[in-house]
CSV table of C-alpha atoms and ligand atoms in Angstrom, one decimal:
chain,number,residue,atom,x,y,z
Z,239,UNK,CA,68.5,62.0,-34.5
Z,240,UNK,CA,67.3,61.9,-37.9
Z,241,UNK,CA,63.4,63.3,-36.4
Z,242,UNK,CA,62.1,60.3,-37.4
Z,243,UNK,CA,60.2,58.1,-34.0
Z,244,UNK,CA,61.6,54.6,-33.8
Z,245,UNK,CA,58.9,51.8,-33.7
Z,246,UNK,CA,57.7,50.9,-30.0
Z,247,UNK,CA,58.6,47.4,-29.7
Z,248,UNK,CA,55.5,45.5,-28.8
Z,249,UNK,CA,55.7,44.1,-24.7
Z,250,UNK,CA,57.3,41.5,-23.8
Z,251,UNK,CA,55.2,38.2,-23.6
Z,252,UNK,CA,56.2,37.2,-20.3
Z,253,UNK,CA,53.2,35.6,-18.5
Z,254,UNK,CA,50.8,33.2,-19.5
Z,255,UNK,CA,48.4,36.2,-19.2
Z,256,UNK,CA,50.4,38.4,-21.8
Z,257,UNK,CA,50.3,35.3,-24.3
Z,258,UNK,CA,46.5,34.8,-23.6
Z,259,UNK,CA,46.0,38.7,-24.5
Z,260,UNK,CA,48.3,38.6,-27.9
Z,261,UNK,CA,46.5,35.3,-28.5
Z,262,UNK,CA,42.9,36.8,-28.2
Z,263,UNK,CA,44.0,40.0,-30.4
Z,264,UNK,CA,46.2,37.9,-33.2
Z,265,UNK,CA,43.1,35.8,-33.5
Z,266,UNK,CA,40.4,38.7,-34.2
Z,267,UNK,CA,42.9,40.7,-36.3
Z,268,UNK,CA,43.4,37.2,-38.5
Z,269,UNK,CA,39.7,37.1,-38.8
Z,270,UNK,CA,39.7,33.2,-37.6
Z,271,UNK,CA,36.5,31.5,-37.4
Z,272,UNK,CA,35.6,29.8,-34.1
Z,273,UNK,CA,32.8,27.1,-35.5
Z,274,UNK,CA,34.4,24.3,-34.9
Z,275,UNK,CA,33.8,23.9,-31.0
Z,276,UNK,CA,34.6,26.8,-29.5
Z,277,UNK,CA,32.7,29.8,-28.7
Z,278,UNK,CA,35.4,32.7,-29.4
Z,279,UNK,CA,39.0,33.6,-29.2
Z,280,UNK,CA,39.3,33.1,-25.4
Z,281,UNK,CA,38.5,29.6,-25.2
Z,282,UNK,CA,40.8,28.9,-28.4
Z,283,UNK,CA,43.4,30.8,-26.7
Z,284,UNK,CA,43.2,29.3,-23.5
Z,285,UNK,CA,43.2,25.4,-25.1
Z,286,UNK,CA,46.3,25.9,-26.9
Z,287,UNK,CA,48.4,27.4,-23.8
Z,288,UNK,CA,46.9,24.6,-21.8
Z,289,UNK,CA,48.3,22.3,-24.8
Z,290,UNK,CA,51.9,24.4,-25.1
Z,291,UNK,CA,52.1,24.5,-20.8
Z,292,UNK,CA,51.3,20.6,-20.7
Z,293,UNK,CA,48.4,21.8,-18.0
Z,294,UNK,CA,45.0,20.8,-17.9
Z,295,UNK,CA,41.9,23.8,-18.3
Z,296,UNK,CA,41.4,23.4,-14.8
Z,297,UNK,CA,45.0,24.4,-13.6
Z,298,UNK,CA,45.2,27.3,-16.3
Z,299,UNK,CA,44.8,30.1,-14.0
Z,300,UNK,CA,48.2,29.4,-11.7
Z,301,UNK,CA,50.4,30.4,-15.1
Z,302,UNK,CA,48.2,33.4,-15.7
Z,303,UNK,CA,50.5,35.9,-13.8
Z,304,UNK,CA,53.5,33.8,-14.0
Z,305,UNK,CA,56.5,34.1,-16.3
Z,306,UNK,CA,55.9,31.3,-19.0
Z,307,UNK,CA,59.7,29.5,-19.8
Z,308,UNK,CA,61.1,30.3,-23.4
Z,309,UNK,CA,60.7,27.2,-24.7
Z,310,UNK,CA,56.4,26.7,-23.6
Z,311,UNK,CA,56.2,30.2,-25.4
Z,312,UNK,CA,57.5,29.6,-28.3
Z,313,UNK,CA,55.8,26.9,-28.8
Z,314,UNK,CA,52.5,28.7,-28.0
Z,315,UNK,CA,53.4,30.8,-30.7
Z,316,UNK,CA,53.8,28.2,-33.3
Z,317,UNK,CA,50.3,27.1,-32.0
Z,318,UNK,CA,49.0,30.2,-32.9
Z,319,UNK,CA,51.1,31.0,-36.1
Z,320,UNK,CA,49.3,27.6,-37.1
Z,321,UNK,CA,45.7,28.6,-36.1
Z,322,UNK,CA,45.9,32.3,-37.7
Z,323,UNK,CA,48.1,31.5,-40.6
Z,324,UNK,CA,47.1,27.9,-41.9
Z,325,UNK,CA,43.9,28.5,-40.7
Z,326,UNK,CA,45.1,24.7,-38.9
Z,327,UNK,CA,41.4,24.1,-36.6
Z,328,UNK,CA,42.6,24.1,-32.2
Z,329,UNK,CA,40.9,20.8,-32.1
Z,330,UNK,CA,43.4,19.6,-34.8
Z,331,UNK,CA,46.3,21.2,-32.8
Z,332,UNK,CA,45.7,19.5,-29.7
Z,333,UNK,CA,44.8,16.4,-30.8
Z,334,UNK,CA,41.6,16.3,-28.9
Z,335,UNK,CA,38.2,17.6,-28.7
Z,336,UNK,CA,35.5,17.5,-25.7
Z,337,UNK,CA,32.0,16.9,-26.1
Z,338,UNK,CA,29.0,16.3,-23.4
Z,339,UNK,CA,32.3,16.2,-20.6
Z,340,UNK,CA,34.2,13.7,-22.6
Z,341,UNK,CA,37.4,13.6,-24.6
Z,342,UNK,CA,37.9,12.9,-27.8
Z,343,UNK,CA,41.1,11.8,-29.8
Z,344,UNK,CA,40.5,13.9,-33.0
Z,345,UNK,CA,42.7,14.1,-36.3
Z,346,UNK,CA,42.3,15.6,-39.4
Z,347,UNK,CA,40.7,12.2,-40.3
Z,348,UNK,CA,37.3,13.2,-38.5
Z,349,UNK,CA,35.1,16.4,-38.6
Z,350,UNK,CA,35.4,17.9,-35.0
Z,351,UNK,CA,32.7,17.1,-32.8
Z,352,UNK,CA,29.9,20.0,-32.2
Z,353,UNK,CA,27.0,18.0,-32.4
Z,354,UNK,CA,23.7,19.0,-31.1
Z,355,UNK,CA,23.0,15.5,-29.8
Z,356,UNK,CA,24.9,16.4,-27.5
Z,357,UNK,CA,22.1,18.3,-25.7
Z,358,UNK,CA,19.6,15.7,-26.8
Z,359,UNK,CA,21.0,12.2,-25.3
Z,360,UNK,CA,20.9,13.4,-22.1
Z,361,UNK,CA,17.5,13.7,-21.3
Z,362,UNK,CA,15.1,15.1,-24.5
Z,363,UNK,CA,15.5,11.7,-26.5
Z,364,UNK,CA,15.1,9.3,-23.8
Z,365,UNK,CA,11.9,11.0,-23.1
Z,366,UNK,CA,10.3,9.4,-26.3
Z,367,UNK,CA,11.6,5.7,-25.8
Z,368,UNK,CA,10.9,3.7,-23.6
Z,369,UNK,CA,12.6,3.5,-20.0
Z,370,UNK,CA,16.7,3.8,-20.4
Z,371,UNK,CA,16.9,0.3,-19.3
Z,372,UNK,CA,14.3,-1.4,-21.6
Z,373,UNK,CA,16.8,0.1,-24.2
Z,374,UNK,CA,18.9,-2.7,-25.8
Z,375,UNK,CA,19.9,-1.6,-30.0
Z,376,UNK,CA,21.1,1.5,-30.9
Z,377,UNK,CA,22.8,2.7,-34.2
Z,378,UNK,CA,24.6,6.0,-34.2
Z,379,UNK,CA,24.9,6.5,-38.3
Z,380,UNK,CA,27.8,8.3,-39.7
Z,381,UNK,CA,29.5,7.9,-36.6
Z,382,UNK,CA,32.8,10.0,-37.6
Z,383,UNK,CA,35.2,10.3,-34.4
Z,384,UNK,CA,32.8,8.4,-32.5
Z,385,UNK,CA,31.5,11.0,-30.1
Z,386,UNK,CA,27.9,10.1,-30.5
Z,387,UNK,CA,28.1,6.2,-30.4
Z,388,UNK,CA,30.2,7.0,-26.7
Z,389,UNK,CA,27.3,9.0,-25.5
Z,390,UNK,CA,24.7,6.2,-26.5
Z,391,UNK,CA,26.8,3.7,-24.5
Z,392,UNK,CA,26.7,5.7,-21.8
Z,393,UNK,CA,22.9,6.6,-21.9
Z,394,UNK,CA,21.7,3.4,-22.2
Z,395,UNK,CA,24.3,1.3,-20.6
Z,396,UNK,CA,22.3,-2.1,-21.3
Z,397,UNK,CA,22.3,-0.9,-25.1
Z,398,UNK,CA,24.7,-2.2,-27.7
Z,399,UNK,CA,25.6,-0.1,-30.2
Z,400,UNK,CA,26.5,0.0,-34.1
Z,401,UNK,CA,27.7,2.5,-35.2
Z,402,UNK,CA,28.4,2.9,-39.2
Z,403,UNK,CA,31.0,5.3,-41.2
Z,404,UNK,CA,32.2,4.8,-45.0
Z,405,UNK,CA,35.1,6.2,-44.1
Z,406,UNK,CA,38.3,3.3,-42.9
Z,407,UNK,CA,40.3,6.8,-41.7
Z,408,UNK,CA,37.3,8.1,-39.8
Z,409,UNK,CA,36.7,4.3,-38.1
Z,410,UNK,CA,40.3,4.4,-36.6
Z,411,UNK,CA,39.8,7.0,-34.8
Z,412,UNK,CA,36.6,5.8,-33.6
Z,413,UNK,CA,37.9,2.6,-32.7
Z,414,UNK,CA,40.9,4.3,-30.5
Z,415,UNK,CA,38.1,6.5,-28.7
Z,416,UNK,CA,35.7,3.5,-28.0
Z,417,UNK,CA,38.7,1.8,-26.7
Z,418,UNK,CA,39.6,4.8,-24.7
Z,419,UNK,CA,36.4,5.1,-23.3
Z,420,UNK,CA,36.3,1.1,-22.1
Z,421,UNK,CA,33.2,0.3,-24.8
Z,422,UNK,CA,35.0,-2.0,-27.2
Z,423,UNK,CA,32.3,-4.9,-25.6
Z,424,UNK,CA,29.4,-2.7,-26.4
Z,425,UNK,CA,29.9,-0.6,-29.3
Z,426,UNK,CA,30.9,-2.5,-33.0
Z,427,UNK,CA,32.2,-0.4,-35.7
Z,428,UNK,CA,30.8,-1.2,-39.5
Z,429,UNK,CA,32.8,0.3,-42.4
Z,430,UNK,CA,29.3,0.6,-44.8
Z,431,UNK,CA,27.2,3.2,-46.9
Z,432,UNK,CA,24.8,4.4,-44.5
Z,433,UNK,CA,22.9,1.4,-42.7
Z,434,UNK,CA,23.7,-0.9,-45.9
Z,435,UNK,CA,25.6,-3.7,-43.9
Z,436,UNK,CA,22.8,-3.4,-41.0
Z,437,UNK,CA,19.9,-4.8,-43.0
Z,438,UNK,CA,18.5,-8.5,-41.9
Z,439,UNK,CA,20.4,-7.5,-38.1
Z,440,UNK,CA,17.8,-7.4,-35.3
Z,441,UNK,CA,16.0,-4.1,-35.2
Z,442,UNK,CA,16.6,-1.0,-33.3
Z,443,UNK,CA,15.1,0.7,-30.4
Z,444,UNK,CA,17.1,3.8,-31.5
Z,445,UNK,CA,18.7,5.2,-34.7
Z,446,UNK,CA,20.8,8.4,-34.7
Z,447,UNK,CA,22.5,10.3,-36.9
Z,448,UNK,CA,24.9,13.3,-37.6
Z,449,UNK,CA,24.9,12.8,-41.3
Z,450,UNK,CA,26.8,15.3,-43.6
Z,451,UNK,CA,24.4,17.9,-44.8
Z,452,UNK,CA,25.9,20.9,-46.5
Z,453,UNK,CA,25.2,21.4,-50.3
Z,454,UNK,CA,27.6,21.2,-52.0
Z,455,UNK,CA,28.2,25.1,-53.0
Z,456,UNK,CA,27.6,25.8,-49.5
Z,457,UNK,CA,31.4,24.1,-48.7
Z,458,UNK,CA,32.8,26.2,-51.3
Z,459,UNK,CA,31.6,29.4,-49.2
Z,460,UNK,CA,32.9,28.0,-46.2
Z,461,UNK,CA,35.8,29.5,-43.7
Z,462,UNK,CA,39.2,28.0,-44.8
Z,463,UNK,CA,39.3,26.0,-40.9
Z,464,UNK,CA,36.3,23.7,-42.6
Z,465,UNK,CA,38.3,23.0,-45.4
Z,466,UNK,CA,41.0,21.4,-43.0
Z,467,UNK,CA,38.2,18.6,-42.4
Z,468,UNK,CA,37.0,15.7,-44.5
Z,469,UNK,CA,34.8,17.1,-47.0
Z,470,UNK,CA,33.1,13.5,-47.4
Z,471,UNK,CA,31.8,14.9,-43.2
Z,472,UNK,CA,30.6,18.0,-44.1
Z,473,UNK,CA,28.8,17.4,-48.2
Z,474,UNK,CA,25.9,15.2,-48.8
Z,475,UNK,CA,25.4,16.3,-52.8
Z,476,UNK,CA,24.0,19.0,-54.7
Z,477,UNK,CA,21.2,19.6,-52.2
Z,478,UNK,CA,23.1,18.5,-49.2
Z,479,UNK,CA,20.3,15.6,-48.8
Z,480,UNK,CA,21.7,12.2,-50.5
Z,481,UNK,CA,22.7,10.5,-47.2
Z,482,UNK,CA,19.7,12.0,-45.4
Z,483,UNK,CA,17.4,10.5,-48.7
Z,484,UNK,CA,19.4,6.8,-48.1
Z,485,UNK,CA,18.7,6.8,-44.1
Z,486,UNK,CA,15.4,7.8,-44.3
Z,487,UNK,CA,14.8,4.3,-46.4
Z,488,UNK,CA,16.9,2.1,-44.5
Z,489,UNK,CA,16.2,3.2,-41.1
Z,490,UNK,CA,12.4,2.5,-41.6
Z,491,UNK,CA,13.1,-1.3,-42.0
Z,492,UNK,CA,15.3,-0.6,-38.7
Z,493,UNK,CA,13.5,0.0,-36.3
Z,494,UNK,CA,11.4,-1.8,-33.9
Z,495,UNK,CA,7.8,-0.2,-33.5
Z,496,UNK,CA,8.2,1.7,-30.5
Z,497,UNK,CA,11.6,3.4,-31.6
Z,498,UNK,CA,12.3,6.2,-33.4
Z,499,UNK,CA,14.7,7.9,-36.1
Z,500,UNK,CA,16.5,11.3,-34.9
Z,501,UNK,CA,18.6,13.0,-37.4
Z,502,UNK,CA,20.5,16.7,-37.0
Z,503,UNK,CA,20.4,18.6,-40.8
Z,504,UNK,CA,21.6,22.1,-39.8
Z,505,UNK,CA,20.3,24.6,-42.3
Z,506,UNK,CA,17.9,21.4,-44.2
Z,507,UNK,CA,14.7,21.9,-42.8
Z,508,UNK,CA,13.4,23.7,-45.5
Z,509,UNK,CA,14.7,21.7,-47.8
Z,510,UNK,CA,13.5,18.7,-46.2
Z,511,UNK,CA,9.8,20.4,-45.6
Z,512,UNK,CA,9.8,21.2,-49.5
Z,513,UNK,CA,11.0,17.4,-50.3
Z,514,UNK,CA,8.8,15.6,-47.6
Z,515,UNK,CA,6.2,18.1,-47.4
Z,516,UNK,CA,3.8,15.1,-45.3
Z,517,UNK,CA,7.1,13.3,-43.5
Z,518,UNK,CA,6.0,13.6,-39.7
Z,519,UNK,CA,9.0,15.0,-37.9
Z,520,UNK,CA,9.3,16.4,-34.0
Z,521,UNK,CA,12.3,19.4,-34.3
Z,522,UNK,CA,13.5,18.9,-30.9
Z,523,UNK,CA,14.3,22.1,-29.2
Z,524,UNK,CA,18.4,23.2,-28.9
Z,525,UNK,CA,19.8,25.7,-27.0
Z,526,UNK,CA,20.3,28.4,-29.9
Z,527,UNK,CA,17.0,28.4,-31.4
Z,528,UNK,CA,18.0,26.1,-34.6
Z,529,UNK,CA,16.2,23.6,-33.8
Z,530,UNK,CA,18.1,21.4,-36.6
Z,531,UNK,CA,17.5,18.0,-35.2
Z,532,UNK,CA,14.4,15.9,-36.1
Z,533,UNK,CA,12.7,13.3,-34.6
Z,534,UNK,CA,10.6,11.1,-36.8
Z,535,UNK,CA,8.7,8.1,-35.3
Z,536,UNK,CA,8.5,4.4,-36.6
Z,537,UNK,CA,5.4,3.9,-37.1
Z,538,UNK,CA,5.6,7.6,-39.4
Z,539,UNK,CA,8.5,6.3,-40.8
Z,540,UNK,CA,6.8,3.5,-41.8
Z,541,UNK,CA,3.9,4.1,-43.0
Z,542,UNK,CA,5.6,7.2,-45.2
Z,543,UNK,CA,8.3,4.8,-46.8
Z,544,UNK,CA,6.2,2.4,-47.3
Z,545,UNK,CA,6.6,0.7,-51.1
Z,546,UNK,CA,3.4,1.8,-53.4
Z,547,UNK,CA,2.9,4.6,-51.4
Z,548,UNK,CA,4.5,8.0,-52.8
Z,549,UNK,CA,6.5,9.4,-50.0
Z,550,UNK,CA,5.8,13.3,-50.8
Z,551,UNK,CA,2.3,13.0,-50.4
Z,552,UNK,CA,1.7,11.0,-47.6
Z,553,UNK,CA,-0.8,12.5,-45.0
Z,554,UNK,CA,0.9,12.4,-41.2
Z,555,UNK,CA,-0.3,9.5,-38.6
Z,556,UNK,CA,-1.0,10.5,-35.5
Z,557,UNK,CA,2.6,10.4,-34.1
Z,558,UNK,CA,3.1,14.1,-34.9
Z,559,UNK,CA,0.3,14.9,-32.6
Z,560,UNK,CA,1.1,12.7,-29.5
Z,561,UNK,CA,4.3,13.6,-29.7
Z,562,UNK,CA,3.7,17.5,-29.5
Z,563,UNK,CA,1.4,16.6,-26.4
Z,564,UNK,CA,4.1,14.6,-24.9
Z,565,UNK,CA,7.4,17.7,-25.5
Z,566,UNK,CA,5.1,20.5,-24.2
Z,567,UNK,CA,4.6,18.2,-20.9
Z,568,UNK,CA,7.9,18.0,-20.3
X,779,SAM,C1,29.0,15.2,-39.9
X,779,SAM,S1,30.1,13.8,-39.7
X,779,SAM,C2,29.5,13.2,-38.1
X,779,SAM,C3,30.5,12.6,-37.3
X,779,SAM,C4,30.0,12.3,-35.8
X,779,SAM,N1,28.8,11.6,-35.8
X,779,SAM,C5,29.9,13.7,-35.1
X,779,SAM,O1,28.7,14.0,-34.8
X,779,SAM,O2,30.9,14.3,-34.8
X,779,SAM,C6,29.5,12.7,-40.9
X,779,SAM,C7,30.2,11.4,-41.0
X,779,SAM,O3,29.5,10.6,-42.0
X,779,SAM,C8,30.4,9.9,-42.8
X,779,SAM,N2,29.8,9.6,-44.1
X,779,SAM,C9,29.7,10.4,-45.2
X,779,SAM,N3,29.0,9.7,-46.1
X,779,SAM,C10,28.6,8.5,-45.6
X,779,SAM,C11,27.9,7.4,-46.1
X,779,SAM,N4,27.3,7.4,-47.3
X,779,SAM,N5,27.7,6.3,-45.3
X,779,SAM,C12,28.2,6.3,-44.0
X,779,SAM,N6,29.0,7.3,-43.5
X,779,SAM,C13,29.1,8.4,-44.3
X,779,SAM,C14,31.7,10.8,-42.9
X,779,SAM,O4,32.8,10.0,-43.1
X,779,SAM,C15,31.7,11.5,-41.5
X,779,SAM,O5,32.5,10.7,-40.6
């Protein structure tokens, strides 16, 4: 003996249970970030055993005391060596990403859906169009994977929906999950530059859009995971609101008068109050208290874009006001 301790070999990782702990604790000591559609460690941890296992979220728990086989653990630990090392996203590991109780094929072709529609299609937006079935044109803009246009389809099932991305990679995916969701007869795909190719088309009940938002020096600050996604999905110019600018102009000619224009901009609102300081938007309430995702009527939209008119000092219509009356009734 030479006085000096020998290192304690860490445990064995025998059960699922022991790779979910290591998981959890390589995870927080890596410093991952967890913004891209999960809440924390856990759930990361517990999608990629599910993944290495071959066994759905449901059926997780039966492997949590039971010895894992060689092989399904090591390749759990590539998993992870990939998440904490390459800094490679879960959704991007998997292959797959859920949103509103659906799946989603998703590649490092499309950002990873997180949107806060998804707690808006259900029930919030419908309340400020007319009943679901009267519904027939919707356009989901910047449509990415194609989370969002599925979710339309399936809110308004007499709709059809357009749905437009400039990206050809991003529109493969969304073909293959409009497909996989049996909507190929109601949602069409447009590769354009925001609503370009839409013009003259018969107008909508409903436009929607995700749009990218971040300035750009806000994607340089970024965690390295968003780097792993298309920075064309997350950067919208120097002040994050060139696509945002483009949509606001082309959605106005859009829409039929009853419908309405609902875009998310994450942190934009000031930026977007400063800009538009008389532009009549409705923040629809979200779960965390952002708020991000603004509801703008036609007839506002209108009568704000309107040619002659100079868009930053246009007074409101009354739209704002019926439509605070009409949320806090609800
Ligand atoms: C934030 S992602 C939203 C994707 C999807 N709607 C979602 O919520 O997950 C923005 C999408 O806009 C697309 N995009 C960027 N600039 C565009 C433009 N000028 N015209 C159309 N699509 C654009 C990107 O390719 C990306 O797929």
């Amino acid at each position: 003996m030479n006085g000096r301790r020998r290192p304690i070999p860490p445990p064995p990782l025998r059960t699922g249970g022991d790779l979910l702990r290591h998981a959890n604790r390589e995870m927080r000591r890596a410093g991952v970030s967890h913004g891209q559609g999960f809440l924390g460690p856990e759930e990361e941890s517990l999608t990629l055993l599910g993944h290495a296992l071959g066994l759905a979220w449901e059926d997780l728990p039966s492997c949590f005391r039971r010895p894992v086989s060689a092989e399904a653990a090591t390749r759990f630990l590539e998993l992870l060596r990939r998440r904490t090392e390459d800094r490679t996203p879960t959704a991007y590991l998997v292959g797959e990403a859920w949103l509103g109780g659906l799946r989603f094929k998703v590649d490092e072709r499309v950002i990873i859906p997180r949107s806060y529609f998804v707690e808006l299609i259900p029930e919030v937006i419908p309340a400020w169009l007319p009943p679901a079935e009267r519904i027939l044109r919707v356009a989901d803009v910047c449509t990415g994977s194609g989370c969002l246009a599925v979710l339309l389809a399936r809110r308004f099932p007499e709709a059809k929906v357009d749905a437009t991305d400039l990206s050809d990679a991003a529109l493969e995916v969304a073909a293959e999950n409009i497909a996989a969701h049996g909507l190929k007869g109601r949602i069409r795909l447009h590769r354009t530059d925001v609503m370009r190719s839409l013009a003259g088309r018969p107008r909508y009940d409903l436009i929607i859009s995700n749009p990218p938002y971040e300035p750009e020096k806000v994607l340089r600050r970024l965690p390295a995971e968003f780097h792993r996604e298309p920075p064309e999905a997350l950067v919208s110019g120097k002040d994050g609101l060139d696509v945002i600018r483009r949509l606001l102009r082309e959605a106005a000619s859009s829409l039929l008068p009853h419908g309405a224009l609902v875009i998310e901009v994450g942190g934009l609102r000031e930026a977007m109050a400063r800009e538009w300081p008389r532009l009549p938007v409705c923040w629809l309430p979200t779960a965390d208290g952002s708020d991000c995702v603004g509801l703008i009527h036609a007839a506002d939209l209108a009568a704000f874009t309107r040619p002659g008119r100079r868009a930053s000092t246009r007074g409101a219509t009354g739209s704002r006001r019926k439509a605070r009356g009409r949320s806090r009734g609800r």
